[in-house]
Coordinates of C-alpha atoms and ligand atoms in Angstrom, one line a residue:
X181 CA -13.5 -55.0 192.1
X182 CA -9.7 -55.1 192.0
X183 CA -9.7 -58.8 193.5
X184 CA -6.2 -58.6 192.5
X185 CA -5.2 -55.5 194.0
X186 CA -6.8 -56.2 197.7
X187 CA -6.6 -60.2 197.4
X188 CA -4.4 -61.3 199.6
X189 CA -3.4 -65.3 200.0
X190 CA -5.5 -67.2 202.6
X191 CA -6.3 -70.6 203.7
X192 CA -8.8 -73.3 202.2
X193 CA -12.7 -72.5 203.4
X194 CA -13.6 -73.3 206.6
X195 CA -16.9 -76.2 207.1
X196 CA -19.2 -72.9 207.0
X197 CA -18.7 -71.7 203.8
X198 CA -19.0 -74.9 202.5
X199 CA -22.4 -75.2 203.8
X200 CA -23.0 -71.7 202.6
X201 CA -22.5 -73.0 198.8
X202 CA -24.8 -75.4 198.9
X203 CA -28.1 -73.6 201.4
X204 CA -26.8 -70.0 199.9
X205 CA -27.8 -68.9 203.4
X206 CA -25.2 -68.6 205.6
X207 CA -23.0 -65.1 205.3
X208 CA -19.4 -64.4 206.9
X209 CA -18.6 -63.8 209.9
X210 CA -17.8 -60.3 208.8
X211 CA -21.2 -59.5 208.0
X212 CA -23.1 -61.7 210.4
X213 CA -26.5 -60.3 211.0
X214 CA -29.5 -61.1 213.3
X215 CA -31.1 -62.5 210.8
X216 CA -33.1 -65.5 211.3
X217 CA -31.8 -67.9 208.0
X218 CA -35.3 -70.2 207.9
X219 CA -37.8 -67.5 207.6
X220 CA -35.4 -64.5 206.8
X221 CA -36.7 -61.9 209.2
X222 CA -34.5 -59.7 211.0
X223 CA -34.8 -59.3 214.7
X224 CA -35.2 -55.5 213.9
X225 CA -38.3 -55.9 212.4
X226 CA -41.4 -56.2 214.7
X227 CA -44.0 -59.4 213.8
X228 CA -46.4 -58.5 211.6
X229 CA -44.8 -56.2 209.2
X230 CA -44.3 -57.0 206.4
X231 CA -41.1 -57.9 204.8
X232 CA -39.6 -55.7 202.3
X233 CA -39.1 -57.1 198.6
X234 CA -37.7 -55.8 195.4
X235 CA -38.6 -57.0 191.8
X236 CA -35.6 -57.8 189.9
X237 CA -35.8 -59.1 186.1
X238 CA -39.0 -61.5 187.0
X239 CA -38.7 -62.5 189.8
X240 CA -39.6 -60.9 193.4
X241 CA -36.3 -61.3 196.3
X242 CA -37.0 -60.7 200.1
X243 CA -34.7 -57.6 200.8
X244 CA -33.4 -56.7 204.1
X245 CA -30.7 -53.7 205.7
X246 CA -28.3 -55.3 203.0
X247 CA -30.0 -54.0 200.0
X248 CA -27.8 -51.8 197.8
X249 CA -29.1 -52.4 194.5
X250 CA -30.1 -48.6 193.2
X251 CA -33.3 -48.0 190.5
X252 CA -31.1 -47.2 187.7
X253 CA -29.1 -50.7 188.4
X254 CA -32.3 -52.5 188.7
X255 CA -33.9 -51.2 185.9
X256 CA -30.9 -52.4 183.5
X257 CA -31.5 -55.7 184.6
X258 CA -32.5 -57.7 181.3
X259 CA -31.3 -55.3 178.6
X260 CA -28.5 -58.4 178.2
X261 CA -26.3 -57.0 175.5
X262 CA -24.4 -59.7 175.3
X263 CA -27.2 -61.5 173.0
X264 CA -28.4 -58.0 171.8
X265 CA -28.6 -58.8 167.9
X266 CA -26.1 -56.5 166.1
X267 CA -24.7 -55.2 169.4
X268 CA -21.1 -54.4 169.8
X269 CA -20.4 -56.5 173.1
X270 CA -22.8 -59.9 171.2
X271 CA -20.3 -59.7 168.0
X272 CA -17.1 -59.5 170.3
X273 CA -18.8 -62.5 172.2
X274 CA -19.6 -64.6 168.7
X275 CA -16.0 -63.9 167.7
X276 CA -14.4 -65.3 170.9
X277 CA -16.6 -67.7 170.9
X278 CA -15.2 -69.0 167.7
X279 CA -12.0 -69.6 169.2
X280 CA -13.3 -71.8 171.7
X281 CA -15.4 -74.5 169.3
X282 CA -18.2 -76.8 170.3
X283 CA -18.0 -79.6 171.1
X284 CA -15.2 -79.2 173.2
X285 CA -16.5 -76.1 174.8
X286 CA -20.2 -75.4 175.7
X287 CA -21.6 -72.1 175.2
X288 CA -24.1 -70.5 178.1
X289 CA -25.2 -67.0 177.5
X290 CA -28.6 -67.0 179.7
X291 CA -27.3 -67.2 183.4
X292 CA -29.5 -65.1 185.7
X293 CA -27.7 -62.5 187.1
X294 CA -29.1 -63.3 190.9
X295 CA -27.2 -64.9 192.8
X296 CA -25.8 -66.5 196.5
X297 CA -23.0 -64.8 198.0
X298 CA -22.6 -68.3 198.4
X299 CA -22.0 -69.0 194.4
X300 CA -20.3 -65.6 194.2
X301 CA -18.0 -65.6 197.1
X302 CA -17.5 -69.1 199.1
X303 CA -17.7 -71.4 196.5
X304 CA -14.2 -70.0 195.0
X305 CA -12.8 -69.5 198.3
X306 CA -12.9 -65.7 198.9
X307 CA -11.9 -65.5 202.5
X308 CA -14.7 -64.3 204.8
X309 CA -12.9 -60.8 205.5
X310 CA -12.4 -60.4 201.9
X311 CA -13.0 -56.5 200.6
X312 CA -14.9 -57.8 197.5
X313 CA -17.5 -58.6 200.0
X314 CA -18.2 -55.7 201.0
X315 CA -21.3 -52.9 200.5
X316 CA -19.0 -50.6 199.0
X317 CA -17.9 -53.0 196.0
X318 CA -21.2 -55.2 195.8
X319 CA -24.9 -54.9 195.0
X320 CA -26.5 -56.6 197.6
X321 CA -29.8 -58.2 196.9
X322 CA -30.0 -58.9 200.5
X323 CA -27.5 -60.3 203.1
X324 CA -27.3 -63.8 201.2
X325 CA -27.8 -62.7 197.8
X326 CA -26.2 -60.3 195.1
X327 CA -25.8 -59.2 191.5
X328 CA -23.1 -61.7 190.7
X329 CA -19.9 -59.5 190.3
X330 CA -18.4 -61.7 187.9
X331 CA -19.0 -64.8 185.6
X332 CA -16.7 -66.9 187.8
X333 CA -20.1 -67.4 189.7
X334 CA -21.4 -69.9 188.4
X335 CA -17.7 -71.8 188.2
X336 CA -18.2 -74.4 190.5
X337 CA -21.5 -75.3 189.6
X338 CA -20.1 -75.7 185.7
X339 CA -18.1 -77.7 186.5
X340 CA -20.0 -80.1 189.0
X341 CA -22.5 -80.3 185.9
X342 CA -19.2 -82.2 184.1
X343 CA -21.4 -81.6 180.5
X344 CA -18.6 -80.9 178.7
X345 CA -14.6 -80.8 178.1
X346 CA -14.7 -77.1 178.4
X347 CA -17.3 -74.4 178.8
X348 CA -17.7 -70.7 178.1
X349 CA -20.2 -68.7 180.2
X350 CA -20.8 -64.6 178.7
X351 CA -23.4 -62.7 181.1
X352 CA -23.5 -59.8 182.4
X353 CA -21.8 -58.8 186.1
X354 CA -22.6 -55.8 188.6
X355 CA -19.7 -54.0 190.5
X356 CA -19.6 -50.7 192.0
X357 CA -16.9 -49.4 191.0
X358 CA -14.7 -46.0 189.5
X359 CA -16.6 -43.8 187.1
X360 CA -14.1 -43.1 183.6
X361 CA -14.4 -44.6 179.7
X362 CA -13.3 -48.5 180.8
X363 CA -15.4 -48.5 184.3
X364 CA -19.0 -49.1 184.0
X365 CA -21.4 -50.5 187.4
X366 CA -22.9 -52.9 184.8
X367 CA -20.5 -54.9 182.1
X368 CA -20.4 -57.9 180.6
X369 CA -18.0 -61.1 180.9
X370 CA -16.7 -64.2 179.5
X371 CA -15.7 -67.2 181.8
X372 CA -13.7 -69.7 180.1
X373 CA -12.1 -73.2 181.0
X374 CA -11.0 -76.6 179.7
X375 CA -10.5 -78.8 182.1
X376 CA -8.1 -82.8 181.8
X377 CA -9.3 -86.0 184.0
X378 CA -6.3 -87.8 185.8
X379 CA -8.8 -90.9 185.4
X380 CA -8.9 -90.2 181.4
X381 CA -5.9 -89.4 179.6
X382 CA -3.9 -92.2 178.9
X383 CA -1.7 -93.8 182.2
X384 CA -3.2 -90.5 184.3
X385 CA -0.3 -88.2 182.5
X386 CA -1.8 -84.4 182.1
X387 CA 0.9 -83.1 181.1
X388 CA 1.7 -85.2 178.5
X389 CA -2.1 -84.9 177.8
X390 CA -2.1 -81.0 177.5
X391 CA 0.7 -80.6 175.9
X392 CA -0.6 -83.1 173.1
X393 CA -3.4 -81.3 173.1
X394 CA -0.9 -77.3 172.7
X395 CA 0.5 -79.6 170.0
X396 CA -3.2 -79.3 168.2
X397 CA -3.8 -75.7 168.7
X398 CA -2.5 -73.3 165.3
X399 CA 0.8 -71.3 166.3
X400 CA 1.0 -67.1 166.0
X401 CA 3.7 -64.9 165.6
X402 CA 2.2 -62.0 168.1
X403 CA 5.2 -60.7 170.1
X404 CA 4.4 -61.5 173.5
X405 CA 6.4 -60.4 177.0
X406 CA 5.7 -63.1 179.4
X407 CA 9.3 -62.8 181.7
X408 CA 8.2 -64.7 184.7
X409 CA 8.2 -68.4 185.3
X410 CA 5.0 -70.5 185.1
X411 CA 5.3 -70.5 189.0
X412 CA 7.3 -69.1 191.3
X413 CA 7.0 -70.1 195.5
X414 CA 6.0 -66.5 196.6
X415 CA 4.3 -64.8 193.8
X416 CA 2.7 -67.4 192.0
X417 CA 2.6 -71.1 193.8
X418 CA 2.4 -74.2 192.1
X419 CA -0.4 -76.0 194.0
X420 CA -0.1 -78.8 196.4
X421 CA -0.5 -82.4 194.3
X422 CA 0.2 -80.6 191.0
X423 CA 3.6 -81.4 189.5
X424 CA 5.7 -78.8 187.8
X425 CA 5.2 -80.4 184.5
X426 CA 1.2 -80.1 185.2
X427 CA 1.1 -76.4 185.7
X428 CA 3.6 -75.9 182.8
X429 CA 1.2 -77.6 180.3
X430 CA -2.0 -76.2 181.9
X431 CA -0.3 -72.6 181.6
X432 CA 1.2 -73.0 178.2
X433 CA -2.4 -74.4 176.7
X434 CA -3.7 -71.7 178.8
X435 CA -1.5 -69.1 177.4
X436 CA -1.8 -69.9 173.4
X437 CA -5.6 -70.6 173.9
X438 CA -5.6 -66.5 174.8
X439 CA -3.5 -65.4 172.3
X440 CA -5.0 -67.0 169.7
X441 CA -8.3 -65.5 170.8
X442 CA -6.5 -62.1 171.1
X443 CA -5.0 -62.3 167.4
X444 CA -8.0 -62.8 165.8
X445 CA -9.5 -59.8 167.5
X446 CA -6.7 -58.0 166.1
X447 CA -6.5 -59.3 162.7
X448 CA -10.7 -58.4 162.7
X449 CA -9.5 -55.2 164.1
X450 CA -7.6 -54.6 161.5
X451 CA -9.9 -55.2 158.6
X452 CA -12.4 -53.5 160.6
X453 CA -10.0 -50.2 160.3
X454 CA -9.3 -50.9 156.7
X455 CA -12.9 -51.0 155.7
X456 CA -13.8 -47.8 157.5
X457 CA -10.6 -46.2 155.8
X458 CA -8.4 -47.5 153.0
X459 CA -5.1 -45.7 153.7
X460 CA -4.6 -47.4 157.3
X461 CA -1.2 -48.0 158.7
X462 CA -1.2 -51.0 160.9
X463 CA 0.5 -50.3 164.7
X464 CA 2.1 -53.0 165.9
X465 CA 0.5 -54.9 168.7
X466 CA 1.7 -55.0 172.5
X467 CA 0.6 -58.0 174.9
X468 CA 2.4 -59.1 178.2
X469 CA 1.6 -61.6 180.6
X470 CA 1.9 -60.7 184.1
X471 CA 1.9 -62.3 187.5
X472 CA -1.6 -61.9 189.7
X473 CA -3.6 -63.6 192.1
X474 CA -7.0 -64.8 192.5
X475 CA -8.6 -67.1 195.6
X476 CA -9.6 -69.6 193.4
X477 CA -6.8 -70.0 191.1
X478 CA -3.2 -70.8 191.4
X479 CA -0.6 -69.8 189.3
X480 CA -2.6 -66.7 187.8
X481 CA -1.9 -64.2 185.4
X482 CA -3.5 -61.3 184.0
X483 CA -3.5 -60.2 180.0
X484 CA -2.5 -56.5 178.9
X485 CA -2.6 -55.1 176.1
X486 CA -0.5 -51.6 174.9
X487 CA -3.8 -49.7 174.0
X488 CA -4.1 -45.7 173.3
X489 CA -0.8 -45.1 175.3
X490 CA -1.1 -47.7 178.5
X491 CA -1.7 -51.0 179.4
X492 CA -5.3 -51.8 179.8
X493 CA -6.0 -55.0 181.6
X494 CA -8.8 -57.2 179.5
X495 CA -8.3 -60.7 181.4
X496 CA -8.0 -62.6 184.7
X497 CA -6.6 -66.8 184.6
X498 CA -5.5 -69.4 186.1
X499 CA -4.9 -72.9 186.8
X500 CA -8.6 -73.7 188.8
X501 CA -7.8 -74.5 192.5
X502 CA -8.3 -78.0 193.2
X503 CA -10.2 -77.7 196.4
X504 CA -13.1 -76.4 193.4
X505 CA -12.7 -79.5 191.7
X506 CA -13.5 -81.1 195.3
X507 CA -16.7 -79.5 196.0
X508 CA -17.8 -80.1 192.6
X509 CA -18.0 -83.6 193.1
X510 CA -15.1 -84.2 190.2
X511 CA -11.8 -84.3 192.0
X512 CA -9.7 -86.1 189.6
X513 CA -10.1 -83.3 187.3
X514 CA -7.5 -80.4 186.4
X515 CA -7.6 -77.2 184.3
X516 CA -7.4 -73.8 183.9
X517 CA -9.9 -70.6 183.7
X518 CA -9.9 -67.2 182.5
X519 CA -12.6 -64.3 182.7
X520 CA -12.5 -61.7 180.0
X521 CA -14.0 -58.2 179.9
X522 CA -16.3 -58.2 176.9
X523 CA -16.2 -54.6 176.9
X524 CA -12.8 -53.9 177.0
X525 CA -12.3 -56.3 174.1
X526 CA -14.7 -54.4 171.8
X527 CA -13.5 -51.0 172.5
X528 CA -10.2 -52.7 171.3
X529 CA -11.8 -54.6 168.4
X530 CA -14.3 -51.3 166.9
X531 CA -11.9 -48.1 168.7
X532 CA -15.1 -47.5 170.7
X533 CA -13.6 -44.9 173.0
X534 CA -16.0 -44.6 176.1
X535 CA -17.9 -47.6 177.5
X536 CA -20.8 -45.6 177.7
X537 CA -21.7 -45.9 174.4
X538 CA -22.3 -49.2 174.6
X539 CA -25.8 -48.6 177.0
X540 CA -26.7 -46.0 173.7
X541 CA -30.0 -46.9 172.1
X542 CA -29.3 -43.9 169.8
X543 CA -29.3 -45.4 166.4
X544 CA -26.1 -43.3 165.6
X545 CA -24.9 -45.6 167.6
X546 CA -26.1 -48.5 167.1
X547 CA -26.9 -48.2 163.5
X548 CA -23.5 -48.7 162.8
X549 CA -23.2 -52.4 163.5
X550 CA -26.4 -53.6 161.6
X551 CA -25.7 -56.6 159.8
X552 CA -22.5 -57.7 161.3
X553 CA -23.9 -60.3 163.5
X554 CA -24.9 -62.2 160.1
X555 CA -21.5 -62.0 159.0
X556 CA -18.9 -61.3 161.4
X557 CA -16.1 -61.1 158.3
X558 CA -17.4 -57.9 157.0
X559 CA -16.8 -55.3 160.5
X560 CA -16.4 -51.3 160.4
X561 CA -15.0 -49.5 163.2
X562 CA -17.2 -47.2 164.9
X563 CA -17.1 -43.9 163.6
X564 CA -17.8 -41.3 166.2
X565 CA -20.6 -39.2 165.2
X566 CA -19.6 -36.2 167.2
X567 CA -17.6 -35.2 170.9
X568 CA -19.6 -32.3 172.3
X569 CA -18.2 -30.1 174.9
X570 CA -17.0 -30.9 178.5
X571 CA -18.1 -29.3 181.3
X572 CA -15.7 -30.0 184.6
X573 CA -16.9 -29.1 187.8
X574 CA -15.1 -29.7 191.4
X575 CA -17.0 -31.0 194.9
X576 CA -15.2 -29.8 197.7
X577 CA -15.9 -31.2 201.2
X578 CA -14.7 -32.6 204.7
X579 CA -15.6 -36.1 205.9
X580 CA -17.1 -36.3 210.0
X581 CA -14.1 -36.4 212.2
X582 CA -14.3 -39.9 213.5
X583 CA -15.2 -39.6 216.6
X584 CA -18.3 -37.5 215.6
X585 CA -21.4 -39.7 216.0
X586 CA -23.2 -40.6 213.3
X587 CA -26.8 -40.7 212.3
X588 CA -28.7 -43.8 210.0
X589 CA -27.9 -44.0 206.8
X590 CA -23.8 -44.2 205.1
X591 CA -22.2 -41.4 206.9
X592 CA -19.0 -40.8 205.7
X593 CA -16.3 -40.0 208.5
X594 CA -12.7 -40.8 208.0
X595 CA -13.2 -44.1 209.1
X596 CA -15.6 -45.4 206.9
X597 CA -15.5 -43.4 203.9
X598 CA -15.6 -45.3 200.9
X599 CA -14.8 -43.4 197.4
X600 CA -17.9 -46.0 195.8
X601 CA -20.4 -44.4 198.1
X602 CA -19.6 -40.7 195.9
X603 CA -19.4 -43.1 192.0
X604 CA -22.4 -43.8 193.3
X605 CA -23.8 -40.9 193.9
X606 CA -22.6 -39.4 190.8
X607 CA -23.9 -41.7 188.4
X608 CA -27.0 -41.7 190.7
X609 CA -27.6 -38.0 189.6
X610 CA -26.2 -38.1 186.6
X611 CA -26.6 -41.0 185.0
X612 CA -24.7 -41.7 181.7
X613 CA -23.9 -38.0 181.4
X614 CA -21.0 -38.2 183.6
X615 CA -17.8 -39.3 181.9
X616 CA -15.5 -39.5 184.5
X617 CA -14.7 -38.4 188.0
X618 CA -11.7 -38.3 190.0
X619 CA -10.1 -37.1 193.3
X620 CA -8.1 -34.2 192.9
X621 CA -7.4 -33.1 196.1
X622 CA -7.2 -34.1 199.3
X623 CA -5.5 -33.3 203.0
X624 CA -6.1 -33.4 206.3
X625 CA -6.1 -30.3 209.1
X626 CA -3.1 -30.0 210.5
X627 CA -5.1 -29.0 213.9
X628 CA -8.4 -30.6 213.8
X629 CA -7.3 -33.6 212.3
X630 CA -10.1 -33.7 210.1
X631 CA -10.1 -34.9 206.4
X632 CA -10.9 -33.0 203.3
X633 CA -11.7 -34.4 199.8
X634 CA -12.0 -32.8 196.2
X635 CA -13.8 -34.8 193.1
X636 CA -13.7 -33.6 190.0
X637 CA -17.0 -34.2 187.9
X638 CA -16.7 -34.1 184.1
X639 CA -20.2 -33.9 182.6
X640 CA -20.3 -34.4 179.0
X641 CA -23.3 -36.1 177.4
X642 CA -22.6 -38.4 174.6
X643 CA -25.5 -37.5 172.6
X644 CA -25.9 -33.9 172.8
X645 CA -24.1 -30.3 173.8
X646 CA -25.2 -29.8 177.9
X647 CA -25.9 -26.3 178.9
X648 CA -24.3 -24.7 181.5
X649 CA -27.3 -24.3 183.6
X650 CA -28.1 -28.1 182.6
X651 CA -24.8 -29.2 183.9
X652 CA -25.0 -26.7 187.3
X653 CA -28.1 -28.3 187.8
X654 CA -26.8 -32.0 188.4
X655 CA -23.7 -30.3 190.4
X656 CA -25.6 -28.7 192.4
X657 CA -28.1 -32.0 193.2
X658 CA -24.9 -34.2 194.0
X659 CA -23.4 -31.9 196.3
X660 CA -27.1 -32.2 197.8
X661 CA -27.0 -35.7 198.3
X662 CA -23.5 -35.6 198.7
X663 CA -24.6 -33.7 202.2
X664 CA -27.9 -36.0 202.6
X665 CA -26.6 -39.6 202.2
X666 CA -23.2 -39.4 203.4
X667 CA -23.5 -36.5 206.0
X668 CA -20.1 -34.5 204.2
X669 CA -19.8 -30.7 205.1
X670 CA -19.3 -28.7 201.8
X671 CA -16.2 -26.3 201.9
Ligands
LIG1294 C1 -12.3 -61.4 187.7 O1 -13.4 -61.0 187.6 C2 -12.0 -62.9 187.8 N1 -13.3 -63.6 188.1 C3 -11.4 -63.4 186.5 C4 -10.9 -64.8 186.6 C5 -11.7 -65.8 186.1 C6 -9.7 -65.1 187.1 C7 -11.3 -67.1 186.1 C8 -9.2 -66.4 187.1 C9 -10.0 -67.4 186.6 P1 -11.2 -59.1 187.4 O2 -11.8 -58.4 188.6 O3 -9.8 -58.7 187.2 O4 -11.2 -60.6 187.6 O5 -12.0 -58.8 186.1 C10 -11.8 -59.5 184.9 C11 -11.9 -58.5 183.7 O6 -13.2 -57.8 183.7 C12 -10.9 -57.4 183.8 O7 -9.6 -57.8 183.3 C13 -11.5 -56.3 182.9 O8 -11.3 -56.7 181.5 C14 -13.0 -56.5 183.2 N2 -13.5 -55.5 184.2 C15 -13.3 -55.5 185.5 N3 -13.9 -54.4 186.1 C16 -14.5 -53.7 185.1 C17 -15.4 -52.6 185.0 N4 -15.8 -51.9 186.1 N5 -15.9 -52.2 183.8 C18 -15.5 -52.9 182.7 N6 -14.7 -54.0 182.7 C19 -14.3 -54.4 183.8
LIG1295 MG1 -8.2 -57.6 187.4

């Protein structure tokens, strides 16, 4: 959902989104809707009809002209591979979890993935305008509820329960989003924090706290690039009523909590490679720290690590704004958060190389991990059982001029395009078949003014060799729907 790319700074929430955390009901201004909140009927539906619903996991939501959730979404709903025995994503999970001990950090891995735009969005202060909110990045349930997009959800209300020092929260998350090998619509998360009580630690000093606490934690010698300082006024504000010294400590236990999580990953890693093959040589490991921002936390930072070539981004942190603390009822408490990409880790920790794979119930697959989640000291990395062909094929087409009016449905002119709306569409068709897609041309008529686009689909099952005819067949089907849901002309 890039919610560090299009965040952008903004003011606390206003008294209506406050109310929308706890009634769930009330939606931005943005996206305000005749919708009656007591009895959720929309004034565009006549008395008497009945109102739409969708079955989701178990339970049966009231739907409405927000609904975005497609069958292929909804249907994966419950597969939960996060506690999948033997699964890939549940071993990463145990082994970060081991980094983060009970008591001192409570483990939840059963959150329901349905939930208030009101837990997902105004509880952490996502401004009302905010693009995260919108259809093209977000399955909407219906205008007041969606398929949480990420852990962080369910922040607030950890921390108003107050159970425990620290917590960590795995589920999975929903986001539409890019199609390649680390994008999936459906992955899975870690939320993470530890939070300090003013009234607690000895004469209400949390720095002095914390860093007795760093003083605790086991040291590493990873080499890690972290060039900026722990706040700077523009880029990365220390937040009013925390000292300096306060966001130093909560960074630095912050900071070594991560790495320490990130060597073991890499020291299993490595055994991992050593079992699956004897002669390996050992590269050594990249991480940096770098500046980012978040609406509910302040300093943040994101984690890369050097992986295949580039930097691939595993982790979003922070120290946890305070106004959080507020709502939750515990405001003389400070800490920090962090939400990791499960998936991301284990395509690190097993060289899995497409994320794909990890939806595979073929036993090629996941026959390869039996046994590990009864001893997660003896790991193999995956061993690919075969790459079959790829079979790239370009969509060609020019979005409605503006102006042009448009019918019901999405209808794609310049204005509103959004690049989601065609992932969508894609995977839609396709399903897991399609590895990646991406824009490879596009221009705009130097006398009509009107925009053209060019994708280009790689179809490439991970299972088995595609025909030709196979593959033409799902081409020709998205540049259908391409022309039926989004109202593109085909060049
Ligand atoms: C977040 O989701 C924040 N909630 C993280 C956070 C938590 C920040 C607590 C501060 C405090 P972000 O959108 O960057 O941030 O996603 C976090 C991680 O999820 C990414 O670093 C990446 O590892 C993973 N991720 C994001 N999008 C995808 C995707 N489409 N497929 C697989 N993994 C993804
Ligand atoms: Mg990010």
């Amino acid at each position: 959902m890039g919610y560090k790319s299009l965040a952008r700074p903004h003011g606390l929430s206003t008294a209506s989104e406050t109310l929308a955390l706890f009634t769930g009901l009330v939606t931005s201004n943005s996206r305000r809707l005749p919708v009656c909140s007591q009895c959720r009927y929309s004034s565009t539906r006549g008395p008497g009809r009945p109102q739409p619903k969708t079955k989701l996991g178990e339970t049966v939501y009231p739907t409405d002209e927000w609904h975005n959730v497609p069958p292929a979404i909804a249907s994966s709903i419950g597969r939960q591979l996060h506690i999948q025995k033997d699964h890939p994503i549940s071993i990463t999970r145990s082994i970060i979890e081991s980094k983060f001990p009970k008591p001192t950090y409570q483990h939840h891995n059963g959150f329901v993935p349905v939930v208030t735009t009101g837990q997902n969005f105004d509880s952490l202060g996502f401004p009302p305008d905010h693009p995260g909110r919108s259809k093209a990045d977000t399955y909407y349930v219906n205008a007041s509820t969606v398929l949480r997009t990420h852990t962080s959800a369910h922040q607030l209300d950890a921390f108003r329960a107050n159970s425990s020092e620290g917590f960590l929260i795995s589920a999975d998350v929903y986001r539409r989003d890019a199609i390649d090998r680390t994008h999936y619509p459906i992955f899975h998360q870690m939320e993470g924090a530890r939070v300090w009580d003013r009234k607690k630690v000895p004469h209400g000093n949390i720095a002095q706290a914390v860093w007795e606490d760093i003083a605790k934690l086991p040291t590493h010698s990873m080499i890690v690039e972290d060039p900026n300082p722990p706040t700077h006024p523009e880029r990365n504000p220390l937040q009013h009523g925390h000292s300096h010294d306060e966001a130093e400590a909560l960074a630095a236990h912050l900071k070594r909590s991560l790495e320490l999580m990130v060597v073991e990953i890499f020291s299993r890693a490595k055994d991992a490679a050593i079992a699956t093959n004897p002669k390996y040589v050992d590269e050594p490991l990249k991480v940096r720290w770098i500046e980012a921002f978040f609406p509910f936390t302040s300093p943040s930072w994101e984690l890369e690590i050097f992986w295949q070539g580039d930097w691939l981004e595993v982790l979003g942190s922070g120290v946890v704004k305070q106004d959080i603390f507020e709502k939750a009822g515990v405001p003389s408490q400070v800490g920090w958060a962090f939400g990791i990409g499960l998936e991301r880790i284990a395509m690190l920790l097993f060289e899995i190389p497409d994320i794909r794979l990890f939806w595979s119930q073929d036993e090629r697959f996941l026959g390869q991990f039996k046994g590990m989640s009864d001893d997660l000291h003896r790991l193999k990395r995956y061993v690919p059982f075969s790459k079959y062909p790829a079979c790239y094929k370009d969509v060609a087409f020019w979005l409605r001029s503006s102006s042009s009016s448009a019918g019901g449905g999405i209808r794609a002119n310049a204005a509103d395009f959004h690049e989601n709306d065609v992932m969508e569409i894609v995977r839609d068709v396709g399903g897991d078949v399609v590895e990646d897609v991406t824009k490879v041309d596009e221009f705009t008529h130097p006398k009509t003014g009107r925009k053209s686009l060019c994708y280009r689909i790689n179809y490439r099952s991970l299972e088995r060799t595609l025909t030709n005819e196979e593959a033409n067949e799902f081409h020709e089907k998205v540049s259908r729907e391409l022309v039926n849901k989004l109202g593109v002309e085909l060049r």
